[in-house]
PDB file of C-alpha atoms in Angstrom:
ATOM      1  CA  MET G 761      18.690   7.281  38.446  1.00 52.00           C
ATOM      2  CA  THR G 762      21.316   7.486  41.110  1.00 56.00           C
ATOM      3  CA  ARG G 763      24.760   7.557  40.175  1.00 65.00           C
ATOM      4  CA  SER G 764      28.002   6.052  42.052  1.00 74.00           C
ATOM      5  CA  LEU G 765      31.133   7.966  40.712  1.00 81.00           C
ATOM      6  CA  THR G 766      34.099   6.845  41.563  1.00 82.00           C
ATOM      7  CA  THR G 767      36.779   8.809  43.100  1.00 86.00           C
ATOM      8  CA  ALA G 768      38.690   8.841  39.894  1.00 84.00           C
ATOM      9  CA  ILE G 769      35.919   9.999  37.588  1.00 84.00           C
ATOM     10  CA  LYS G 770      35.258  12.876  40.292  1.00 85.00           C
ATOM     11  CA  ASN G 771      38.853  13.918  40.358  1.00 85.00           C
ATOM     12  CA  GLU G 772      38.973  13.988  36.477  1.00 84.00           C
ATOM     13  CA  LEU G 773      35.715  16.028  36.418  1.00 84.00           C
ATOM     14  CA  ALA G 774      37.489  18.533  38.352  1.00 85.00           C
ATOM     15  CA  THR G 775      40.078  19.007  36.089  1.00 85.00           C
ATOM     16  CA  ASN G 776      40.095  21.115  32.500  1.00 80.00           C
ATOM     17  CA  ASP G 777      40.831  18.225  30.321  1.00 84.00           C
ATOM     18  CA  ILE G 778      37.551  16.415  30.346  1.00 86.00           C
ATOM     19  CA  ARG G 779      37.641  13.856  27.316  1.00 89.00           C
ATOM     20  CA  PRO G 780      34.238  11.736  27.508  1.00 88.00           C
ATOM     21  CA  PHE G 781      33.033   8.766  25.533  1.00 89.00           C
ATOM     22  CA  HIS G 782      29.936   6.629  25.198  1.00 88.00           C
ATOM     23  CA  LEU G 783      29.982   2.671  25.380  1.00 89.00           C
ATOM     24  CA  LEU G 784      26.905   1.606  23.677  1.00 91.00           C
ATOM     25  CA  THR G 785      25.516  -2.126  23.656  1.00 91.00           C
ATOM     26  CA  ILE G 786      22.466  -2.947  21.632  1.00 91.00           C
ATOM     27  CA  SER G 787      21.351  -6.753  22.381  1.00 90.00           C
ATOM     28  CA  PHE G 788      20.159  -7.818  19.223  1.00 90.00           C
ATOM     29  CA  SER G 789      20.431 -11.356  18.604  1.00 87.00           C
ATOM     30  CA  THR G 790      23.959 -10.877  17.791  1.00 88.00           C
ATOM     31  CA  PRO G 791      24.718  -7.948  20.383  1.00 89.00           C
ATOM     32  CA  VAL G 792      26.794  -5.019  18.973  1.00 89.00           C
ATOM     33  CA  ASN G 793      28.930  -3.011  21.112  1.00 90.00           C
ATOM     34  CA  PHE G 794      30.032   0.381  20.008  1.00 89.00           C
ATOM     35  CA  THR G 795      32.117   3.355  21.227  1.00 88.00           C
ATOM     36  CA  ASP G 796      32.338   7.104  19.938  1.00 86.00           C
ATOM     37  CA  CYS G 797      35.649   7.147  20.854  1.00 85.00           C
ATOM     38  CA  SER G 798      38.220   6.745  17.739  1.00 83.00           C
ATOM     39  CA  PHE G 799      39.605   3.729  18.973  1.00 85.00           C
ATOM     40  CA  SER G 800      38.419   0.528  20.595  1.00 85.00           C
ATOM     41  CA  LEU G 801      38.087   0.437  23.802  1.00 85.00           C
ATOM     42  CA  THR G 802      37.883  -2.769  26.331  1.00 85.00           C
ATOM     43  CA  SER G 803      35.938  -2.464  29.831  1.00 82.00           C
ATOM     44  CA  SER G 804      34.713  -4.810  32.389  1.00 75.00           C
ATOM     45  CA  ILE G 805      31.577  -2.713  32.900  1.00 75.00           C
ATOM     46  CA  SER G 806      29.169  -5.196  32.371  1.00 65.00           C
ATOM     47  CA  GLY G 807      30.895  -7.888  34.475  1.00 67.00           C
ATOM     48  CA  SER G 808      33.063  -9.364  31.653  1.00 71.00           C
ATOM     49  CA  SER G 809      35.888  -8.114  29.403  1.00 83.00           C
ATOM     50  CA  VAL G 810      33.821  -6.486  26.459  1.00 86.00           C
ATOM     51  CA  THR G 811      35.787  -4.723  23.678  1.00 89.00           C
ATOM     52  CA  TYR G 812      33.647  -1.821  22.138  1.00 89.00           C
ATOM     53  CA  ASN G 813      34.652  -0.996  18.526  1.00 88.00           C
ATOM     54  CA  PRO G 814      34.539   2.710  17.191  1.00 88.00           C
ATOM     55  CA  SER G 815      32.075   3.075  14.514  1.00 82.00           C
ATOM     56  CA  ASP G 816      31.093   5.601  11.859  1.00 80.00           C
ATOM     57  CA  PHE G 817      27.402   3.891  11.724  1.00 81.00           C
ATOM     58  CA  VAL G 818      26.378   5.627  15.012  1.00 82.00           C
ATOM     59  CA  ILE G 819      25.221   8.769  13.554  1.00 82.00           C
ATOM     60  CA  GLY G 820      23.739  10.195  16.823  1.00 82.00           C
ATOM     61  CA  ILE G 821      22.504   9.453  20.442  1.00 83.00           C
ATOM     62  CA  GLY G 822      19.815  11.861  21.419  1.00 82.00           C
ATOM     63  CA  ASP G 823      19.327  13.908  24.402  1.00 79.00           C
ATOM     64  CA  PHE G 824      16.851  12.569  27.206  1.00 70.00           C
ATOM     65  CA  GLN G 825      16.140  14.216  30.758  1.00 68.00           C
ATOM     66  CA  GLU G 826      16.091  12.595  33.961  1.00 66.00           C
ATOM     67  CA  GLU G 827      13.235  13.447  36.172  1.00 64.00           C
ATOM     68  CA  ILE G 828      12.535  12.752  39.987  1.00 64.00           C
ATOM     69  CA  ASP G 829       9.053  11.298  39.196  1.00 63.00           C
ATOM     70  CA  ILE G 830       8.562   7.554  37.698  1.00 63.00           C
ATOM     71  CA  THR G 831       8.295   8.468  34.149  1.00 64.00           C
ATOM     72  CA  LYS G 832       8.351   7.107  30.875  1.00 70.00           C
ATOM     73  CA  SER G 833      11.973   8.308  29.145  1.00 77.00           C
ATOM     74  CA  SER G 834      13.259   8.040  25.902  1.00 83.00           C
ATOM     75  CA  LEU G 835      15.801   8.653  23.542  1.00 88.00           C
ATOM     76  CA  LEU G 836      16.621   7.956  19.707  1.00 89.00           C
ATOM     77  CA  ILE G 837      19.673   6.275  18.376  1.00 88.00           C
ATOM     78  CA  SER G 838      20.319   6.851  14.728  1.00 88.00           C
ATOM     79  CA  LEU G 839      22.124   4.154  12.898  1.00 87.00           C
ATOM     80  CA  SER G 840      23.661   4.505   9.241  1.00 85.00           C
ATOM     81  CA  GLY G 841      21.691   2.146   6.901  1.00 76.00           C
ATOM     82  CA  ALA G 842      24.828   2.286   4.694  1.00 72.00           C
ATOM     83  CA  ASP G 843      25.599  -1.070   6.588  1.00 72.00           C
ATOM     84  CA  GLN G 844      22.918  -3.302   5.352  1.00 81.00           C
ATOM     85  CA  THR G 845      23.165  -5.291   8.367  1.00 81.00           C
ATOM     86  CA  PHE G 846      21.006  -3.085  10.714  1.00 84.00           C
ATOM     87  CA  ILE G 847      18.330  -2.785   8.020  1.00 86.00           C
ATOM     88  CA  SER G 848      18.282  -6.629   7.717  1.00 86.00           C
ATOM     89  CA  THR G 849      18.237  -7.010  11.571  1.00 87.00           C
ATOM     90  CA  VAL G 850      15.681  -4.859  11.990  1.00 87.00           C
ATOM     91  CA  LEU G 851      13.364  -5.957   9.305  1.00 88.00           C
ATOM     92  CA  ASN G 852      14.209  -9.732  10.120  1.00 88.00           C
ATOM     93  CA  GLU G 853      14.377 -10.089  13.923  1.00 87.00           C
ATOM     94  CA  ASN G 854      11.746  -9.138  16.594  1.00 86.00           C
ATOM     95  CA  ILE G 855      14.175  -6.148  18.164  1.00 89.00           C
ATOM     96  CA  THR G 856      11.034  -5.014  20.248  1.00 86.00           C
ATOM     97  CA  ASN G 857      12.138  -4.948  23.884  1.00 86.00           C
ATOM     98  CA  ASP G 858      15.992  -5.792  22.997  1.00 91.00           C
ATOM     99  CA  GLU G 859      17.877  -4.132  25.597  1.00 93.00           C
ATOM    100  CA  VAL G 860      20.164  -0.945  24.977  1.00 92.00           C
ATOM    101  CA  THR G 861      22.811  -0.010  27.284  1.00 91.00           C
ATOM    102  CA  ILE G 862      24.757   3.307  27.420  1.00 90.00           C
ATOM    103  CA  PHE G 863      27.733   3.939  29.547  1.00 89.00           C
ATOM    104  CA  ARG G 864      29.717   6.955  29.802  1.00 88.00           C
ATOM    105  CA  GLY G 865      33.284   7.538  30.795  1.00 88.00           C
ATOM    106  CA  LEU G 866      36.647   9.312  30.845  1.00 90.00           C
ATOM    107  CA  LEU G 867      39.678   9.162  29.468  1.00 90.00           C
ATOM    108  CA  ASP G 868      43.238  10.383  31.111  1.00 87.00           C
ATOM    109  CA  ALA G 869      45.934  12.097  29.389  1.00 85.00           C
ATOM    110  CA  ASN G 870      47.243   8.533  28.266  1.00 86.00           C
ATOM    111  CA  SER G 871      43.621   7.506  26.419  1.00 86.00           C
ATOM    112  CA  SER G 872      42.948   5.164  29.297  1.00 86.00           C
ATOM    113  CA  ILE G 873      39.647   4.589  30.568  1.00 88.00           C
ATOM    114  CA  ILE G 874      39.599   6.123  33.838  1.00 86.00           C
ATOM    115  CA  ALA G 875      38.290   3.468  36.607  1.00 80.00           C
ATOM    116  CA  ASP G 876      34.549   2.632  36.178  1.00 83.00           C
ATOM    117  CA  PRO G 877      32.357   4.223  33.609  1.00 87.00           C
ATOM    118  CA  PHE G 878      29.092   4.949  34.886  1.00 86.00           C
ATOM    119  CA  MET G 879      25.372   3.673  33.255  1.00 86.00           C
ATOM    120  CA  LEU G 880      24.053   6.760  31.667  1.00 86.00           C
ATOM    121  CA  TYR G 881      20.680   5.168  30.206  1.00 87.00           C
ATOM    122  CA  LYS G 882      19.557   1.591  30.331  1.00 89.00           C
ATOM    123  CA  GLY G 883      16.247   0.746  27.988  1.00 90.00           C
ATOM    124  CA  ASN G 884      14.479  -1.503  25.622  1.00 91.00           C
ATOM    125  CA  ILE G 885      13.555  -0.824  21.933  1.00 90.00           C
ATOM    126  CA  GLU G 886      10.216   0.468  21.600  1.00 89.00           C
ATOM    127  CA  SER G 887      10.250   0.884  17.841  1.00 89.00           C
ATOM    128  CA  PHE G 888      12.078   1.544  14.859  1.00 90.00           C
ATOM    129  CA  ALA G 889      11.998   3.635  11.602  1.00 89.00           C
ATOM    130  CA  ILE G 890      14.070   3.141   8.570  1.00 89.00           C
ATOM    131  CA  ASN G 891      14.374   6.487   6.705  1.00 87.00           C
ATOM    132  CA  GLU G 892      15.812   6.255   3.457  1.00 86.00           C
ATOM    133  CA  ASN G 893      15.971   8.775   0.077  1.00 84.00           C
ATOM    134  CA  THR G 894      18.554   8.912  -2.819  1.00 85.00           C
ATOM    135  CA  LYS G 895      21.765  10.025  -0.635  1.00 83.00           C
ATOM    136  CA  SER G 896      21.239   8.282   2.684  1.00 83.00           C
ATOM    137  CA  SER G 897      19.818   5.575   4.664  1.00 88.00           C
ATOM    138  CA  VAL G 898      19.204   5.735   8.378  1.00 89.00           C
ATOM    139  CA  VAL G 899      17.756   3.540  10.983  1.00 90.00           C
ATOM    140  CA  ASN G 900      16.249   4.987  14.081  1.00 90.00           C
ATOM    141  CA  LEU G 901      15.687   3.153  17.408  1.00 91.00           C
ATOM    142  CA  THR G 902      13.548   4.848  19.737  1.00 90.00           C
ATOM    143  CA  VAL G 903      14.486   3.283  23.356  1.00 90.00           C
ATOM    144  CA  VAL G 904      12.239   3.560  26.443  1.00 88.00           C
ATOM    145  CA  SER G 905      12.903   3.205  29.850  1.00 80.00           C
ATOM    146  CA  HIS G 906      11.712   0.127  31.996  1.00 65.00           C
ATOM    147  CA  TRP G 907       9.037   2.618  33.332  1.00 56.00           C
ATOM    148  CA  ALA G 908       7.122   2.237  29.907  1.00 56.00           C
ATOM    149  CA  ASP G 909       5.756  -1.067  30.900  1.00 57.00           C
ATOM    150  CA  PHE G 910       4.736   0.172  34.203  1.00 54.00           C
ATOM    151  CA  GLU G 911       0.852   0.507  33.784  1.00 57.00           C
ATOM    152  CA  LYS G 912       0.827  -2.209  31.260  1.00 58.00           C
ATOM    153  CA  LYS G 913      -1.856  -5.058  31.822  1.00 59.00           C
ATOM    154  CA  ASN G 914      -0.920  -8.620  31.383  1.00 62.00           C
ATOM    155  CA  GLY G 915      -2.864 -10.712  29.148  1.00 63.00           C
ATOM    156  CA  ARG G 916      -4.488  -9.488  25.766  1.00 63.00           C
ATOM    157  CA  LYS G 917      -2.389  -7.910  23.420  1.00 66.00           C
ATOM    158  CA  THR G 918      -3.239  -5.168  20.670  1.00 67.00           C
ATOM    159  CA  ASN G 919      -2.500  -7.413  17.799  1.00 71.00           C
ATOM    160  CA  ASN G 920      -4.443  -8.920  15.073  1.00 72.00           C
ATOM    161  CA  THR G 921      -3.535 -12.685  16.440  1.00 74.00           C
ATOM    162  CA  SER G 922      -4.806 -11.944  20.268  1.00 73.00           C
ATOM    163  CA  GLN G 923      -7.898 -10.335  18.561  1.00 75.00           C
ATOM    164  CA  GLN G 924      -8.706 -13.277  16.184  1.00 75.00           C
ATOM    165  CA  ARG G 925      -8.284 -15.668  18.940  1.00 75.00           C
ATOM    166  CA  PHE G 926     -11.335 -14.377  20.694  1.00 76.00           C
ATOM    167  CA  PHE G 927     -13.355 -13.004  17.928  1.00 80.00           C
ATOM    168  CA  ALA G 928     -12.414 -15.101  14.979  1.00 81.00           C
ATOM    169  CA  ASN G 929     -14.113 -12.404  12.092  1.00 84.00           C
ATOM    170  CA  ASP G 930     -13.118  -9.028  13.703  1.00 81.00           C
ATOM    171  CA  LYS G 931     -10.833  -7.093  11.499  1.00 78.00           C
ATOM    172  CA  GLY G 932     -10.402  -4.014  14.427  1.00 74.00           C
ATOM    173  CA  MET G 933      -6.692  -5.036  14.898  1.00 73.00           C
ATOM    174  CA  ASP G 934      -5.558  -5.285  11.641  1.00 72.00           C
ATOM    175  CA  PHE G 935      -3.835  -2.332  11.365  1.00 67.00           C
ATOM    176  CA  SER G 936      -2.752  -1.925  14.834  1.00 64.00           C
ATOM    177  CA  SER G 937       0.797  -2.397  14.683  1.00 62.00           C
ATOM    178  CA  GLN G 938       0.843   0.789  12.186  1.00 61.00           C
ATOM    179  CA  THR G 939      -1.143   3.111  14.453  1.00 59.00           C
ATOM    180  CA  VAL G 940       1.335   5.652  16.099  1.00 47.00           C
ATOM    181  CA  LEU G 941      -1.030   6.667  18.754  1.00 54.00           C
ATOM    182  CA  ASP G 942      -2.320   5.079  21.709  1.00 58.00           C
ATOM    183  CA  ILE G 943      -5.599   3.537  21.302  1.00 55.00           C
ATOM    184  CA  LYS G 944      -8.583   4.741  23.931  1.00 60.00           C
ATOM    185  CA  TRP G 945     -10.732   2.243  25.365  1.00 58.00           C
ATOM    186  CA  GLY G 946     -14.189   2.824  26.657  1.00 58.00           C
ATOM    187  CA  LYS G 947     -15.254   6.478  28.292  1.00 55.00           C
ATOM    188  CA  GLU G 948     -12.487   8.873  29.143  1.00 52.00           C
TER     189      GLU G 948
END
């Protein structure tokens, strides 16, 4: 992804006092805006003024690699399940393909945003997992780049409803939503 860094960000990167932060937007039916900064930040990077609130519920944003070639990149976002809102949202809404945007910016010595944070990653939620035990609860969102659907064929879907439409008694897709591996059709 080509980056257009402002002169102010380039100048700040040249100093020894780099204070980065992230702005994370998850476009659930009610979008959530988080920052890993210890205080709220307001930015107009998305065209309108948005306040990003600090959140203890963002446990981690995984690493990803940028490639020169067109590839499907992904990253993992971990949210604490202590706030039942996230668990309720992923279980009760169709969050697949909800957009996720992550910006990275820098703070100056006065803890003000240096002009124009840059987009670090933009993708869509591909899947989620809820991991619970007696001491913790974590919601993991797998986010993939827009290239994930590059080779997708429009029309038929690999789900039971689509299969039943064409073959009413076929049970071949009953558990398609639970498979983790790609289903290979025909000869290889």
